[in-house]
Amino acid sequence: MPLLLADLASGSIKRASDGWHAVLRIQGVQHHLWLKQAPQLGAFYSAELPYDADYEIRGYASHRLWRAINGRPVGPPYHRLSAQQRERLALALRALDGYTDGASYRIIAEVLFGGKRIPERGWKTHDVRARTIRLVKAGRALVRGGYRALLRPPSRKH
């Protein structure tokens, strides 16, 4: 079953210096395409996948698009963050925001974890303090470019 111009028209298509970029929504899943030329009525499309570091990811995405076009279940995304990973990322960025605004680790911990978890004594050795410091460090790493690791999941070596 070919990808129809109507399918392309249902998404957003934008021209760029390197070609055309299209975002399609098929079966509730967003698919990103790059086209060398403007979409044309009656044209047939093929996937060109370079053998580079992203080949496995591109191949998986291409297969999901093919399944969607053919009315089959697309399956899960190549890489999905768990709820715990998403929560940690959010906490890390919130902790970094507080730190950047000049808040102490204690204040950051009170905001993130609640004041009841923060002891009056023994703060210097408390696990919540250590966790708060690790979150600030993780937030710094994300801002310094570590967020790119989220886009390239760990390899699935067998």
PDB file of C-alpha atoms in Angstrom:
ATOM      1  CA  MET A   1       0.000   0.000   0.000  1.00  0.00           C
ATOM      2  CA  PRO A   2       1.626   3.315  -1.037  1.00  0.00           C
ATOM      3  CA  LEU A   3       1.924   6.377   1.142  1.00  0.00           C
ATOM      4  CA  LEU A   4      -0.623   8.746  -0.366  1.00  0.00           C
ATOM      5  CA  LEU A   5      -0.337  12.498  -0.774  1.00  0.00           C
ATOM      6  CA  ALA A   6      -3.424  12.742   1.433  1.00  0.00           C
ATOM      7  CA  ASP A   7      -1.434  11.023   4.209  1.00  0.00           C
ATOM      8  CA  LEU A   8       1.296  13.625   3.822  1.00  0.00           C
ATOM      9  CA  ALA A   9      -1.233  16.456   3.686  1.00  0.00           C
ATOM     10  CA  SER A  10      -2.759  15.288   6.976  1.00  0.00           C
ATOM     11  CA  GLY A  11       0.472  16.137   8.812  1.00  0.00           C
ATOM     12  CA  SER A  12       2.694  19.153   8.769  1.00  0.00           C
ATOM     13  CA  ILE A  13       5.112  19.611   5.900  1.00  0.00           C
ATOM     14  CA  LYS A  14       7.841  22.223   5.916  1.00  0.00           C
ATOM     15  CA  ARG A  15      10.495  23.081   3.373  1.00  0.00           C
ATOM     16  CA  ALA A  16      14.062  23.385   4.650  1.00  0.00           C
ATOM     17  CA  SER A  17      17.455  23.918   3.055  1.00  0.00           C
ATOM     18  CA  ASP A  18      18.076  20.149   3.010  1.00  0.00           C
ATOM     19  CA  GLY A  19      14.688  19.093   1.589  1.00  0.00           C
ATOM     20  CA  TRP A  20      11.213  18.617   2.990  1.00  0.00           C
ATOM     21  CA  HIS A  21      10.364  17.581   6.525  1.00  0.00           C
ATOM     22  CA  ALA A  22       7.013  15.962   7.209  1.00  0.00           C
ATOM     23  CA  VAL A  23       5.371  14.907  10.443  1.00  0.00           C
ATOM     24  CA  LEU A  24       2.606  12.360   9.955  1.00  0.00           C
ATOM     25  CA  ARG A  25       0.158  11.070  12.506  1.00  0.00           C
ATOM     26  CA  ILE A  26      -1.015   7.572  11.579  1.00  0.00           C
ATOM     27  CA  GLN A  27      -2.854   5.339  14.059  1.00  0.00           C
ATOM     28  CA  GLY A  28      -2.114   7.812  16.830  1.00  0.00           C
ATOM     29  CA  VAL A  29       1.653   7.584  16.300  1.00  0.00           C
ATOM     30  CA  GLN A  30       3.800  10.470  15.114  1.00  0.00           C
ATOM     31  CA  HIS A  31       6.198   9.639  12.241  1.00  0.00           C
ATOM     32  CA  HIS A  32       8.936  12.016  11.052  1.00  0.00           C
ATOM     33  CA  LEU A  33       9.964  11.912   7.397  1.00  0.00           C
ATOM     34  CA  TRP A  34      12.588  13.663   5.308  1.00  0.00           C
ATOM     35  CA  LEU A  35      11.937  13.973   1.583  1.00  0.00           C
ATOM     36  CA  LYS A  36      14.448  15.088  -1.053  1.00  0.00           C
ATOM     37  CA  GLN A  37      11.684  16.664  -3.139  1.00  0.00           C
ATOM     38  CA  ALA A  38       8.262  18.134  -2.522  1.00  0.00           C
ATOM     39  CA  PRO A  39       5.550  15.471  -2.143  1.00  0.00           C
ATOM     40  CA  GLN A  40       3.817  14.729  -5.433  1.00  0.00           C
ATOM     41  CA  LEU A  41       0.492  13.167  -6.327  1.00  0.00           C
ATOM     42  CA  GLY A  42       0.875   9.511  -7.350  1.00  0.00           C
ATOM     43  CA  ALA A  43       4.527   9.281  -6.337  1.00  0.00           C
ATOM     44  CA  PHE A  44       5.932   6.164  -4.696  1.00  0.00           C
ATOM     45  CA  TYR A  45       8.277   6.507  -1.781  1.00  0.00           C
ATOM     46  CA  SER A  46      11.074   4.351  -0.481  1.00  0.00           C
ATOM     47  CA  ALA A  47      13.204   4.447   2.636  1.00  0.00           C
ATOM     48  CA  GLU A  48      16.915   5.116   2.312  1.00  0.00           C
ATOM     49  CA  LEU A  49      18.790   4.037   5.428  1.00  0.00           C
ATOM     50  CA  PRO A  50      22.514   4.769   5.673  1.00  0.00           C
ATOM     51  CA  TYR A  51      24.664   2.206   7.500  1.00  0.00           C
ATOM     52  CA  ASP A  52      25.697   4.514  10.315  1.00  0.00           C
ATOM     53  CA  ALA A  53      25.428   4.560  14.100  1.00  0.00           C
ATOM     54  CA  ASP A  54      21.690   5.290  13.835  1.00  0.00           C
ATOM     55  CA  TYR A  55      20.887   2.486  11.390  1.00  0.00           C
ATOM     56  CA  GLU A  56      19.151   0.285  13.964  1.00  0.00           C
ATOM     57  CA  ILE A  57      16.979   3.167  15.185  1.00  0.00           C
ATOM     58  CA  ARG A  58      16.107   4.286  11.641  1.00  0.00           C
ATOM     59  CA  GLY A  59      15.331   0.724  10.568  1.00  0.00           C
ATOM     60  CA  TYR A  60      13.000   0.254  13.515  1.00  0.00           C
ATOM     61  CA  ALA A  61      11.250   3.577  12.802  1.00  0.00           C
ATOM     62  CA  SER A  62      10.940   2.683   9.102  1.00  0.00           C
ATOM     63  CA  HIS A  63       9.366  -0.635   9.976  1.00  0.00           C
ATOM     64  CA  ARG A  64       6.894   1.067  12.343  1.00  0.00           C
ATOM     65  CA  LEU A  65       5.898   3.499   9.548  1.00  0.00           C
ATOM     66  CA  TRP A  66       5.428   0.613   7.087  1.00  0.00           C
ATOM     67  CA  ARG A  67       3.213  -1.191   9.613  1.00  0.00           C
ATOM     68  CA  ALA A  68       1.145   1.964  10.202  1.00  0.00           C
ATOM     69  CA  ILE A  69       0.651   2.599   6.477  1.00  0.00           C
ATOM     70  CA  ASN A  70      -0.502  -0.996   6.052  1.00  0.00           C
ATOM     71  CA  GLY A  71      -2.972  -0.792   8.934  1.00  0.00           C
ATOM     72  CA  ARG A  72      -1.017  -3.063  11.249  1.00  0.00           C
ATOM     73  CA  PRO A  73      -0.220  -2.351  14.901  1.00  0.00           C
ATOM     74  CA  VAL A  74       2.976  -0.298  14.988  1.00  0.00           C
ATOM     75  CA  GLY A  75       4.310  -1.679  18.256  1.00  0.00           C
ATOM     76  CA  PRO A  76       6.212   0.187  20.946  1.00  0.00           C
ATOM     77  CA  PRO A  77       8.709   2.962  20.238  1.00  0.00           C
ATOM     78  CA  TYR A  78      12.365   1.970  19.982  1.00  0.00           C
ATOM     79  CA  HIS A  79      13.201   3.538  23.296  1.00  0.00           C
ATOM     80  CA  ARG A  80      10.786   4.577  25.985  1.00  0.00           C
ATOM     81  CA  LEU A  81      11.720   6.179  29.278  1.00  0.00           C
ATOM     82  CA  SER A  82      10.244   4.493  32.310  1.00  0.00           C
ATOM     83  CA  ALA A  83       8.127   6.480  34.749  1.00  0.00           C
ATOM     84  CA  GLN A  84      11.031   6.375  37.206  1.00  0.00           C
ATOM     85  CA  GLN A  85      13.464   7.763  34.596  1.00  0.00           C
ATOM     86  CA  ARG A  86      11.051  10.574  33.673  1.00  0.00           C
ATOM     87  CA  GLU A  87      10.563  11.443  37.351  1.00  0.00           C
ATOM     88  CA  ARG A  88      14.323  11.541  37.973  1.00  0.00           C
ATOM     89  CA  LEU A  89      14.877  13.784  34.953  1.00  0.00           C
ATOM     90  CA  ALA A  90      12.173  16.167  36.140  1.00  0.00           C
ATOM     91  CA  LEU A  91      13.630  16.241  39.665  1.00  0.00           C
ATOM     92  CA  ALA A  92      17.144  16.830  38.292  1.00  0.00           C
ATOM     93  CA  LEU A  93      16.011  19.813  36.228  1.00  0.00           C
ATOM     94  CA  ARG A  94      13.964  21.247  39.098  1.00  0.00           C
ATOM     95  CA  ALA A  95      16.934  20.810  41.457  1.00  0.00           C
ATOM     96  CA  LEU A  96      19.214  22.565  38.977  1.00  0.00           C
ATOM     97  CA  ASP A  97      16.712  25.421  38.605  1.00  0.00           C
ATOM     98  CA  GLY A  98      16.728  25.937  42.365  1.00  0.00           C
ATOM     99  CA  TYR A  99      20.501  25.735  42.549  1.00  0.00           C
ATOM    100  CA  THR A 100      20.881  28.197  39.667  1.00  0.00           C
ATOM    101  CA  ASP A 101      18.525  30.590  41.475  1.00  0.00           C
ATOM    102  CA  GLY A 102      20.814  30.450  44.518  1.00  0.00           C
ATOM    103  CA  ALA A 103      18.844  28.088  46.747  1.00  0.00           C
ATOM    104  CA  SER A 104      20.766  25.916  49.198  1.00  0.00           C
ATOM    105  CA  TYR A 105      20.683  22.144  48.960  1.00  0.00           C
ATOM    106  CA  ARG A 106      18.492  22.099  52.066  1.00  0.00           C
ATOM    107  CA  ILE A 107      15.903  24.444  50.514  1.00  0.00           C
ATOM    108  CA  ILE A 108      15.949  22.453  47.272  1.00  0.00           C
ATOM    109  CA  ALA A 109      15.399  19.231  49.230  1.00  0.00           C
ATOM    110  CA  GLU A 110      12.497  20.777  51.156  1.00  0.00           C
ATOM    111  CA  VAL A 111      10.814  21.839  47.921  1.00  0.00           C
ATOM    112  CA  LEU A 112      11.418  18.525  46.130  1.00  0.00           C
ATOM    113  CA  PHE A 113      10.809  16.072  48.953  1.00  0.00           C
ATOM    114  CA  GLY A 114       8.840  18.015  51.568  1.00  0.00           C
ATOM    115  CA  GLY A 115      10.040  19.608  54.781  1.00  0.00           C
ATOM    116  CA  LYS A 116       8.996  16.645  56.926  1.00  0.00           C
ATOM    117  CA  ARG A 117      11.704  14.450  55.358  1.00  0.00           C
ATOM    118  CA  ILE A 118      14.430  16.936  56.259  1.00  0.00           C
ATOM    119  CA  PRO A 119      15.847  16.399  59.769  1.00  0.00           C
ATOM    120  CA  GLU A 120      16.634  19.299  62.088  1.00  0.00           C
ATOM    121  CA  ARG A 121      19.933  17.632  63.004  1.00  0.00           C
ATOM    122  CA  GLY A 122      22.215  15.447  60.996  1.00  0.00           C
ATOM    123  CA  TRP A 123      21.518  17.186  57.668  1.00  0.00           C
ATOM    124  CA  LYS A 124      25.170  16.942  56.576  1.00  0.00           C
ATOM    125  CA  THR A 125      25.028  13.128  56.603  1.00  0.00           C
ATOM    126  CA  HIS A 126      21.389  12.596  55.639  1.00  0.00           C
ATOM    127  CA  ASP A 127      20.580  10.556  52.518  1.00  0.00           C
ATOM    128  CA  VAL A 128      18.172  13.246  51.231  1.00  0.00           C
ATOM    129  CA  ARG A 129      21.073  15.743  51.151  1.00  0.00           C
ATOM    130  CA  ALA A 130      23.209  13.301  49.161  1.00  0.00           C
ATOM    131  CA  ARG A 131      20.303  12.625  46.794  1.00  0.00           C
ATOM    132  CA  THR A 132      19.720  16.362  46.291  1.00  0.00           C
ATOM    133  CA  ILE A 133      23.400  16.924  45.450  1.00  0.00           C
ATOM    134  CA  ARG A 134      23.305  14.024  42.955  1.00  0.00           C
ATOM    135  CA  LEU A 135      20.180  15.501  41.350  1.00  0.00           C
ATOM    136  CA  VAL A 136      21.851  18.902  40.915  1.00  0.00           C
ATOM    137  CA  LYS A 137      24.887  17.181  39.346  1.00  0.00           C
ATOM    138  CA  ALA A 138      22.606  15.195  37.046  1.00  0.00           C
ATOM    139  CA  GLY A 139      20.811  18.404  36.034  1.00  0.00           C
ATOM    140  CA  ARG A 140      24.141  20.066  35.233  1.00  0.00           C
ATOM    141  CA  ALA A 141      25.162  17.078  33.127  1.00  0.00           C
ATOM    142  CA  LEU A 142      21.880  17.245  31.193  1.00  0.00           C
ATOM    143  CA  VAL A 143      22.303  20.946  30.480  1.00  0.00           C
ATOM    144  CA  ARG A 144      25.917  20.420  29.372  1.00  0.00           C
ATOM    145  CA  GLY A 145      24.774  18.084  26.616  1.00  0.00           C
ATOM    146  CA  GLY A 146      23.949  14.900  28.484  1.00  0.00           C
ATOM    147  CA  TYR A 147      20.349  15.205  27.291  1.00  0.00           C
ATOM    148  CA  ARG A 148      21.585  13.853  23.962  1.00  0.00           C
ATOM    149  CA  ALA A 149      21.990  10.453  25.634  1.00  0.00           C
ATOM    150  CA  LEU A 150      18.203  10.432  25.985  1.00  0.00           C
ATOM    151  CA  LEU A 151      17.915  10.575  22.209  1.00  0.00           C
ATOM    152  CA  ARG A 152      20.377   7.722  21.687  1.00  0.00           C
ATOM    153  CA  PRO A 153      19.389   4.851  23.955  1.00  0.00           C
ATOM    154  CA  PRO A 154      21.980   2.308  25.085  1.00  0.00           C
ATOM    155  CA  SER A 155      22.824  -0.220  22.399  1.00  0.00           C
ATOM    156  CA  ARG A 156      20.949  -3.498  22.386  1.00  0.00           C
ATOM    157  CA  LYS A 157      23.950  -5.763  21.985  1.00  0.00           C
ATOM    158  CA  HIS A 158      23.098  -9.424  22.196  1.00  0.00           C
TER     159      HIS A 158
END
